[in-house]
Each structure stands twice: as structure tokens, then as C-alpha cells.
Amino acid sequence: MTQRLPSSLTPLDTALAALLRGVDPVAPVEVLLADAIGCIAAGTPLLAAYPSRDIAAADGWALSANDLVGASAYSPLPLTEVPSWVEAGDAMPAGRDCVLDADAVDVSGPLAQVLAEGVPGQGVRRAGSDIVERMPAGAEGRPIGAADLLLARVAGVEKIGVRRPRLHIVNVPGATAAMHMIAGIARATGLDVDTRQARARDEAAIADVLDASSCDLLLSIGGSGVGRQDAAITALAQRGEVMAHGLALQPGRTAAVGRLGRVPVVALPGSPDSALAAWLALVLPLVDRLSARRPRLKVSLPLARKIASSVGITEIALLAEEHRAWLPLAVGEWPLQAIVRADAWLLIPASDEGFAAGMPVDAHPMRE
């Protein structure tokens, strides 16, 4: 039986509300630092102060700044004893509060002589200057970044608390390029991704791999259209529930949302542009709910030229930043080169006809 779209397309807001209904954040888990990049911080450990005491920030002579007043190359200051030499990272000796360069102290004669003044803290990294006592290893509800992991490693932390939803992706033959794109984006978003391959494009083959027993979210990619070999939606109906198929969304019109038991399912079209659009409009809000993520950032810039949109259809525009303005690259239909070039995306509500040139718009960065 060939799949058919309904005579009336489902509004995006209606499909998204149905998809999100009853979805709660996943429980936090502890993961190794190497696995935490991109995951959403949840109950991260509080770090100890670092450094725990004053340390040398550079190689040189450890001295007390108060003892060096007036010292210069024209008026060397003799010392009663040779000062302590420290390497970067060494603890500062008691009573010493600055580090002078090697050539600032002359030790060639019978008495060491200082050839320059110093100031307190010069060449010294103060206790707690890198990491304040009880600083969290990551901001709650925000993605863990490379800088967060740097602090955790310096503080000696081995694991960190995150929310990391488990995503299963079912690839329908013919959609491999889109599948790899979505899987890569999902991993960068901090999801625990498992990909599975349907052995064929027919309903039974796809239904066999629609297994949501060990995931928090399931995506199928490909086979959501009305072609003679498209069967992803009938396969979903066989295994679970189809809540909406055929969305008032462009690109992404043939996407669908449903459930397998309590697990939300999104059927993405097999073309890369439509798959990416449905990911942005449907899957990202679901991932944010599962991760208890804080609202995503938006960047407001004026439009370099107008955007025209069709009333009744939610369209997504791809934008590039040029000269502190958003330059529209594609609206509704996306050439692959526009996807590569895009810096941001803009959701145009179905009630809008577009935006005038020069109007500030709030767009989501493609990469945060």
C-alpha cells in the first residue's frame, strides 16, 4: 500500500506539541570527561581552588618585592644570600611574592645583585586565580565545552554529571548521506547515538528495526514520502502510533511524528535539506526537553535583503552573516551549498509573509 499525505497538512506547532507531550528530562548520569563534550551539564561537581597556593607563573628568581625598592642596572642591589630559583608551576617559597627574569639577578660575583625592581604578584599565579573554590565544572543546563573540560582536568576531576539522551537512528536504504549528517550533528549535540540499518525499503524490513526498548528518542531517515517504495510511515503505524504525517513545513513537508510506547519518534525525509530542516524544527526542541537545556542562543541582526514567505506554511530560511547583517541564502528550498555556507537559521511562522530588508531578526546560530 502506497503512503499518502493527508489533504490538510498539520501545522508545525500542533505536531511539535504532540511530540513533546508527556516528555520529561532524562536522569543525569556521570560520564568520563572524554565523553562529555557537547552534553548538557547536570549536577556537575564543585571544583577545588586551583592553584591551591601561590605558584610561579614563569621561570626565574623568587624574591620579595619590598626588598627590591630602588634596584636597577645603574644601582644594583646586593643580596645577603643567593635567591631561590623557581620553575613555572613551582610553589612560591615562604615570604616571596614576585619572580624576576633570569637576567634581572647577577650571580657571577661574590654577592648576588638585583638589577631591577619587582612588584607584588609579578610572575606569580595567585592561589585560586584559575579556579575559584567550589566553582561548578559546567553551567547547569548548558553544553559542556572544551573550556569546562580543561578546568575539570586541571582540578583532577575524572567524571562529570550530564544529561545525555540516547538516540537510535534507523537508516532506510537510499538515505545514507542524510543519515551520516544527522548522526554527526546529533553526536556534536551531546547525544548517545546508535545507528541501525533497515535491510530493505519495504514496511516489514523497516518495522523490524523500529525498536525503542533502549532509547529516549528514535529517528527514522528516508522513506517518509509518497513514492512507490516509501514505507517508513506505514512501518511506524504497524509498530506504534503516527500522530501526524505531512507537516506545513518547508523544507520537511513529508516528515512525521509518532510514538513507540512512550518513546517519541520523528520520521525524517531522506533528502539532506528536508532532513536537516525537520531536525531543526522538530528534533532540537525535543532534545532540549530531554536534556533540560536552557533556551538556545539567538543572534539579532538586520536583514541584508527582504525575505518573502508563503502564508500558511512554516518556512525555514538559511542565513549567512555578512557585514554585521543576515544575508538570506535560501528559503523553503535549500541547495546543499547553502547548507554548507549557512551561519544561522530562521523559523518563519506560518502567519508571516516574511520580513523587510533592514528589519532585525533573531536567528539561531548553526553552531553554538
Short mmCIF file of C-alpha atoms in Angstrom, two decimals:
data_model
loop_
_atom_site.label_atom_id
_atom_site.label_comp_id
_atom_site.label_asym_id
_atom_site.label_seq_id
_atom_site.Cartn_x
_atom_site.Cartn_y
_atom_site.Cartn_z
CA MET A 1 0.00 0.00 0.00
CA THR A 2 1.44 3.39 -1.01
CA GLN A 3 1.69 6.06 1.66
CA ARG A 4 -0.42 9.16 1.21
CA LEU A 5 -0.27 12.61 2.76
CA PRO A 6 -3.48 13.92 4.30
CA SER A 7 -5.48 16.51 2.37
CA SER A 8 -4.67 19.05 5.08
CA LEU A 9 -1.11 19.43 6.34
CA THR A 10 -0.54 19.55 10.10
CA PRO A 11 0.74 22.91 11.44
CA LEU A 12 4.24 22.70 12.86
CA ASP A 13 3.15 23.96 16.28
CA THR A 14 0.48 21.23 16.50
CA ALA A 15 2.93 18.46 15.55
CA LEU A 16 5.57 19.74 17.94
CA ALA A 17 3.10 19.99 20.84
CA ALA A 18 2.02 16.39 20.25
CA LEU A 19 5.64 15.25 20.09
CA LEU A 20 6.60 16.99 23.35
CA ARG A 21 3.52 15.95 25.30
CA GLY A 22 4.48 13.84 28.32
CA VAL A 23 8.24 14.06 27.61
CA ASP A 24 10.39 14.65 30.71
CA PRO A 25 14.14 15.22 31.05
CA VAL A 26 16.26 12.09 31.26
CA ALA A 27 18.05 11.34 34.52
CA PRO A 28 21.59 12.73 34.93
CA VAL A 29 24.47 10.29 34.51
CA GLU A 30 28.18 10.52 35.20
CA VAL A 31 30.42 10.15 32.15
CA LEU A 32 34.14 10.29 31.58
CA LEU A 33 35.41 13.70 30.56
CA ALA A 34 36.31 12.38 27.10
CA ASP A 35 32.62 11.55 26.53
CA ALA A 36 31.14 14.78 27.95
CA ILE A 37 31.79 17.32 25.19
CA GLY A 38 28.52 18.78 23.94
CA CYS A 39 26.42 17.11 26.65
CA ILE A 40 24.19 19.24 28.87
CA ALA A 41 25.63 19.82 32.34
CA ALA A 42 23.56 18.41 35.22
CA GLY A 43 24.77 18.15 38.80
CA THR A 44 28.39 18.78 37.87
CA PRO A 45 30.96 18.55 40.68
CA LEU A 46 32.18 21.62 42.55
CA LEU A 47 35.88 22.12 41.92
CA ALA A 48 38.62 22.75 44.43
CA ALA A 49 40.52 26.03 44.20
CA TYR A 50 43.42 25.98 41.75
CA PRO A 51 46.21 26.60 42.27
CA SER A 52 45.86 25.63 45.89
CA ARG A 53 48.67 28.07 46.78
CA ASP A 54 50.71 30.76 45.05
CA ILE A 55 52.87 29.29 42.29
CA ALA A 56 55.46 30.65 39.88
CA ALA A 57 53.99 31.65 36.52
CA ALA A 58 57.41 31.80 34.87
CA ASP A 59 60.94 30.53 35.38
CA GLY A 60 63.08 32.93 37.41
CA TRP A 61 64.22 34.21 40.79
CA ALA A 62 61.74 34.21 43.70
CA LEU A 63 62.06 37.38 45.76
CA SER A 64 60.12 39.79 47.95
CA ALA A 65 59.12 42.97 46.11
CA ASN A 66 59.55 45.11 49.24
CA ASP A 67 63.24 44.17 49.35
CA LEU A 68 63.89 45.39 45.79
CA VAL A 69 62.94 49.08 46.01
CA GLY A 70 65.42 51.20 44.06
CA ALA A 71 67.21 48.33 42.36
CA SER A 72 68.34 48.98 38.77
CA ALA A 73 71.13 48.20 36.34
CA TYR A 74 72.74 51.54 37.33
CA SER A 75 72.28 50.89 41.02
CA PRO A 76 72.42 47.13 41.67
CA LEU A 77 71.05 45.95 44.99
CA PRO A 78 73.31 43.42 46.74
CA LEU A 79 71.71 40.42 48.43
CA THR A 80 73.00 38.70 51.52
CA GLU A 81 72.21 35.30 50.01
CA VAL A 82 71.52 33.82 46.61
CA PRO A 83 67.73 33.91 45.98
CA SER A 84 65.69 30.82 45.28
CA TRP A 85 65.29 29.77 41.64
CA VAL A 86 61.82 28.55 40.69
CA GLU A 87 60.42 26.89 37.59
CA ALA A 88 56.94 27.69 36.26
CA GLY A 89 54.44 25.76 38.36
CA ASP A 90 56.66 25.53 41.46
CA ALA A 91 55.18 26.61 44.78
CA MET A 92 56.43 30.04 45.83
CA PRO A 93 58.83 29.97 48.79
CA ALA A 94 57.52 31.46 52.04
CA GLY A 95 57.89 35.22 52.15
CA ARG A 96 58.42 35.58 48.39
CA ASP A 97 55.81 37.39 46.27
CA CYS A 98 57.39 38.03 42.86
CA VAL A 99 59.51 36.26 40.24
CA LEU A 100 62.19 38.15 38.31
CA ASP A 101 63.63 37.07 34.97
CA ALA A 102 66.96 35.25 34.94
CA ASP A 103 68.92 38.31 33.73
CA ALA A 104 67.45 40.54 36.46
CA VAL A 105 69.78 38.96 39.04
CA ASP A 106 73.57 38.83 38.64
CA VAL A 107 75.11 35.88 40.49
CA SER A 108 78.54 36.00 38.80
CA GLY A 109 80.30 37.84 41.63
CA PRO A 110 80.82 37.10 45.30
CA LEU A 111 77.44 38.66 46.12
CA ALA A 112 74.24 38.23 44.17
CA GLN A 113 72.93 41.57 42.88
CA VAL A 114 69.43 42.52 41.77
CA LEU A 115 69.29 44.73 38.67
CA ALA A 116 65.55 45.54 38.63
CA GLU A 117 62.65 46.26 40.93
CA GLY A 118 59.68 43.94 41.27
CA VAL A 119 56.04 44.35 42.18
CA PRO A 120 53.93 42.00 44.31
CA GLY A 121 52.41 39.29 42.11
CA GLN A 122 54.86 39.76 39.24
CA GLY A 123 55.47 36.35 37.63
CA VAL A 124 53.17 34.71 40.20
CA ARG A 125 49.87 32.88 39.76
CA ARG A 126 47.84 33.52 42.90
CA ALA A 127 46.04 30.79 44.82
CA GLY A 128 42.52 30.34 43.40
CA SER A 129 43.18 32.62 40.42
CA ASP A 130 42.47 29.89 37.84
CA ILE A 131 39.64 28.11 39.63
CA VAL A 132 37.66 29.69 42.44
CA GLU A 133 36.82 27.38 45.35
CA ARG A 134 33.52 25.48 44.73
CA MET A 135 33.22 26.63 41.13
CA PRO A 136 30.94 24.22 39.20
CA ALA A 137 32.59 22.19 36.44
CA GLY A 138 29.91 23.33 33.97
CA ALA A 139 26.90 25.67 33.88
CA GLU A 140 23.70 23.77 34.69
CA GLY A 141 21.58 23.33 31.58
CA ARG A 142 24.33 24.44 29.20
CA PRO A 143 26.51 22.32 26.89
CA ILE A 144 29.84 21.15 28.26
CA GLY A 145 32.57 22.84 26.24
CA ALA A 146 36.31 22.38 25.84
CA ALA A 147 37.00 25.12 28.41
CA ASP A 148 34.80 23.36 31.01
CA LEU A 149 36.73 20.14 30.45
CA LEU A 150 40.03 21.99 30.77
CA LEU A 151 39.07 23.22 34.25
CA ALA A 152 37.83 19.77 35.27
CA ARG A 153 41.06 18.11 34.17
CA VAL A 154 43.22 20.70 35.89
CA ALA A 155 41.20 20.18 39.07
CA GLY A 156 41.72 16.41 38.85
CA VAL A 157 38.09 15.51 38.10
CA GLU A 158 37.62 12.26 36.14
CA LYS A 159 33.83 12.20 35.62
CA ILE A 160 31.17 14.84 35.20
CA GLY A 161 27.39 14.84 35.54
CA VAL A 162 25.37 15.35 32.35
CA ARG A 163 22.02 14.63 30.75
CA ARG A 164 22.75 12.54 27.66
CA PRO A 165 19.63 11.28 25.86
CA ARG A 166 20.02 8.00 23.96
CA LEU A 167 19.16 8.35 20.28
CA HIS A 168 18.54 5.48 17.88
CA ILE A 169 18.65 6.31 14.17
CA VAL A 170 17.12 3.91 11.65
CA ASN A 171 18.54 4.37 8.16
CA VAL A 172 16.24 3.42 5.31
CA PRO A 173 18.25 2.42 2.20
CA GLY A 174 18.77 5.42 -0.04
CA ALA A 175 19.15 7.97 2.78
CA THR A 176 22.72 7.19 3.85
CA ALA A 177 24.13 10.67 3.19
CA ALA A 178 21.38 12.32 5.25
CA MET A 179 21.78 9.70 7.98
CA HIS A 180 25.51 10.39 8.39
CA MET A 181 24.85 14.14 8.50
CA ILE A 182 22.18 13.84 11.19
CA ALA A 183 24.21 11.33 13.22
CA GLY A 184 27.21 13.67 13.17
CA ILE A 185 25.12 16.65 14.26
CA ALA A 186 23.49 14.54 17.00
CA ARG A 187 26.84 13.42 18.41
CA ALA A 188 28.09 17.02 18.42
CA THR A 189 24.90 17.93 20.31
CA GLY A 190 25.91 15.51 23.07
CA LEU A 191 23.56 12.63 22.31
CA ASP A 192 24.45 8.96 22.76
CA VAL A 193 23.86 7.84 19.17
CA ASP A 194 23.25 4.32 17.86
CA THR A 195 22.59 3.81 14.14
CA ARG A 196 20.75 0.87 12.63
CA GLN A 197 20.24 -0.14 9.02
CA ALA A 198 16.96 -1.43 7.59
CA ARG A 199 17.72 -4.32 5.25
CA ALA A 200 15.28 -3.02 2.62
CA ARG A 201 12.78 -0.21 1.97
CA ASP A 202 9.61 -2.26 2.50
CA GLU A 203 7.31 -1.96 5.50
CA ALA A 204 8.33 -5.24 7.16
CA ALA A 205 12.08 -4.54 6.87
CA ILE A 206 11.73 -1.08 8.37
CA ALA A 207 9.38 -2.25 11.12
CA ASP A 208 11.91 -4.90 12.16
CA VAL A 209 14.44 -2.23 13.26
CA LEU A 210 11.97 0.22 14.83
CA ASP A 211 12.96 -0.79 18.35
CA ALA A 212 12.68 1.81 21.11
CA SER A 213 13.38 -0.51 24.04
CA SER A 214 16.74 1.09 24.91
CA CYS A 215 16.49 4.70 23.75
CA ASP A 216 14.89 8.00 24.71
CA LEU A 217 14.28 9.15 21.14
CA LEU A 218 14.04 7.34 17.81
CA LEU A 219 14.55 8.78 14.34
CA SER A 220 13.99 7.11 11.01
CA ILE A 221 15.58 8.70 7.96
CA GLY A 222 14.19 8.13 4.50
CA GLY A 223 11.03 6.54 3.18
CA SER A 224 8.66 9.17 4.61
CA GLY A 225 7.35 10.43 1.27
CA VAL A 226 4.67 9.17 -1.12
CA GLY A 227 6.86 7.28 -3.56
CA ARG A 228 6.04 3.71 -4.51
CA GLN A 229 8.96 2.45 -2.40
CA ASP A 230 8.31 4.68 0.64
CA ALA A 231 7.08 2.74 3.69
CA ALA A 232 8.56 4.34 6.83
CA ILE A 233 5.22 5.77 7.99
CA THR A 234 3.24 2.56 7.46
CA ALA A 235 6.01 0.71 9.32
CA LEU A 236 5.71 3.15 12.22
CA ALA A 237 1.93 2.72 12.25
CA GLN A 238 2.43 -1.05 12.41
CA ARG A 239 4.75 -0.83 15.45
CA GLY A 240 3.38 2.22 17.26
CA GLU A 241 1.41 5.41 16.67
CA VAL A 242 1.60 8.03 13.92
CA MET A 243 0.42 11.33 15.39
CA ALA A 244 1.00 13.47 12.31
CA HIS A 245 2.31 12.85 8.80
CA GLY A 246 2.58 15.69 6.34
CA LEU A 247 3.57 18.94 8.02
CA ALA A 248 3.06 22.53 6.97
CA LEU A 249 6.85 22.91 6.99
CA GLN A 250 9.18 23.72 4.14
CA PRO A 251 11.64 22.05 3.72
CA GLY A 252 10.42 18.94 5.55
CA ARG A 253 6.81 18.58 4.34
CA THR A 254 6.83 14.75 4.39
CA ALA A 255 8.19 14.43 7.94
CA ALA A 256 6.10 12.65 10.57
CA VAL A 257 5.88 12.42 14.34
CA GLY A 258 4.70 9.49 16.42
CA ARG A 259 5.45 7.22 19.35
CA LEU A 260 6.63 3.73 20.11
CA GLY A 261 5.18 3.16 23.54
CA ARG A 262 6.31 6.25 25.48
CA VAL A 263 9.28 6.97 23.24
CA PRO A 264 8.85 9.88 20.79
CA VAL A 265 9.60 9.13 17.14
CA VAL A 266 10.36 11.52 14.30
CA ALA A 267 10.43 10.25 10.71
CA LEU A 268 12.78 12.47 8.72
CA PRO A 269 12.72 12.69 4.92
CA GLY A 270 15.67 11.15 3.11
CA SER A 271 16.83 14.28 1.29
CA PRO A 272 19.54 16.08 3.28
CA ASP A 273 17.86 19.50 3.15
CA SER A 274 14.48 18.23 4.35
CA ALA A 275 16.10 16.00 6.98
CA LEU A 276 18.09 18.92 8.37
CA ALA A 277 15.06 21.24 8.38
CA ALA A 278 12.95 18.68 10.26
CA TRP A 279 15.85 18.15 12.69
CA LEU A 280 15.97 21.89 13.44
CA ALA A 281 12.22 22.39 13.71
CA LEU A 282 11.17 19.16 15.45
CA VAL A 283 14.07 17.21 16.88
CA LEU A 284 16.08 20.01 18.51
CA PRO A 285 13.15 21.14 20.73
CA LEU A 286 12.65 17.51 21.74
CA VAL A 287 16.35 17.04 22.51
CA ASP A 288 16.31 20.25 24.57
CA ARG A 289 13.34 18.97 26.60
CA LEU A 290 15.02 15.60 27.20
CA SER A 291 18.27 17.35 28.21
CA ALA A 292 16.66 20.07 30.38
CA ARG A 293 18.67 22.52 28.33
CA ARG A 294 18.32 26.24 28.84
CA PRO A 295 16.92 28.21 25.88
CA ARG A 296 19.22 28.26 22.89
CA LEU A 297 21.04 31.43 21.96
CA LYS A 298 19.73 33.76 19.27
CA VAL A 299 21.62 36.47 17.43
CA SER A 300 19.77 39.59 16.32
CA LEU A 301 20.98 41.32 13.14
CA PRO A 302 19.25 43.30 10.40
CA LEU A 303 18.41 41.56 7.14
CA ALA A 304 20.60 42.48 4.19
CA ARG A 305 17.61 41.95 1.90
CA LYS A 306 13.96 41.03 2.28
CA ILE A 307 12.62 37.52 2.83
CA ALA A 308 9.33 36.56 1.21
CA SER A 309 7.38 33.64 2.68
CA SER A 310 4.11 31.84 1.94
CA VAL A 311 1.31 32.30 4.46
CA GLY A 312 0.05 29.01 5.88
CA ILE A 313 3.42 27.22 5.70
CA THR A 314 6.20 27.48 8.26
CA GLU A 315 9.37 28.05 6.29
CA ILE A 316 12.99 27.97 7.41
CA ALA A 317 15.50 30.40 5.97
CA LEU A 318 19.25 29.83 5.91
CA LEU A 319 21.33 32.92 6.63
CA ALA A 320 24.97 33.96 6.33
CA GLU A 321 26.48 36.76 8.38
CA GLU A 322 27.97 39.47 6.18
CA HIS A 323 28.96 42.97 7.32
CA ARG A 324 27.01 42.64 10.59
CA ALA A 325 23.81 41.70 8.79
CA TRP A 326 21.96 38.49 7.93
CA LEU A 327 22.16 37.66 4.23
CA PRO A 328 19.36 35.23 3.19
CA LEU A 329 20.81 32.26 1.31
CA ALA A 330 17.74 30.08 0.81
CA VAL A 331 14.11 29.99 1.93
CA GLY A 332 11.94 26.89 1.75
CA GLU A 333 14.16 25.09 -0.76
CA TRP A 334 17.78 24.58 0.24
CA PRO A 335 20.62 23.86 -2.20
CA LEU A 336 23.33 21.85 -0.47
CA GLN A 337 25.83 24.65 -1.00
CA ALA A 338 23.54 26.95 1.03
CA ILE A 339 23.61 24.46 3.91
CA VAL A 340 27.41 24.45 3.85
CA ARG A 341 27.60 28.24 3.80
CA ALA A 342 24.87 28.97 6.38
CA ASP A 343 25.80 30.57 9.72
CA ALA A 344 22.26 30.61 11.12
CA TRP A 345 18.66 29.58 10.52
CA LEU A 346 15.43 31.48 10.93
CA LEU A 347 11.99 29.96 11.51
CA ILE A 348 9.32 31.99 9.68
CA PRO A 349 5.90 31.39 11.28
CA ALA A 350 3.05 30.28 9.05
CA SER A 351 1.21 33.53 9.79
CA ASP A 352 4.01 35.73 8.41
CA GLU A 353 4.61 36.83 4.82
CA GLY A 354 8.29 37.39 5.52
CA PHE A 355 10.49 40.25 6.67
CA ALA A 356 11.53 43.54 5.11
CA ALA A 357 15.13 44.43 4.32
CA GLY A 358 16.79 46.12 7.29
CA MET A 359 14.44 44.54 9.83
CA PRO A 360 16.29 42.98 12.80
CA VAL A 361 15.55 39.26 13.15
CA ASP A 362 16.56 36.77 15.83
CA ALA A 363 18.26 33.79 14.23
CA HIS A 364 19.66 30.60 15.74
CA PRO A 365 23.38 30.02 15.06
CA MET A 366 24.02 26.79 13.18
CA ARG A 367 26.95 26.17 15.54
CA GLU A 368 26.98 27.48 19.11
#
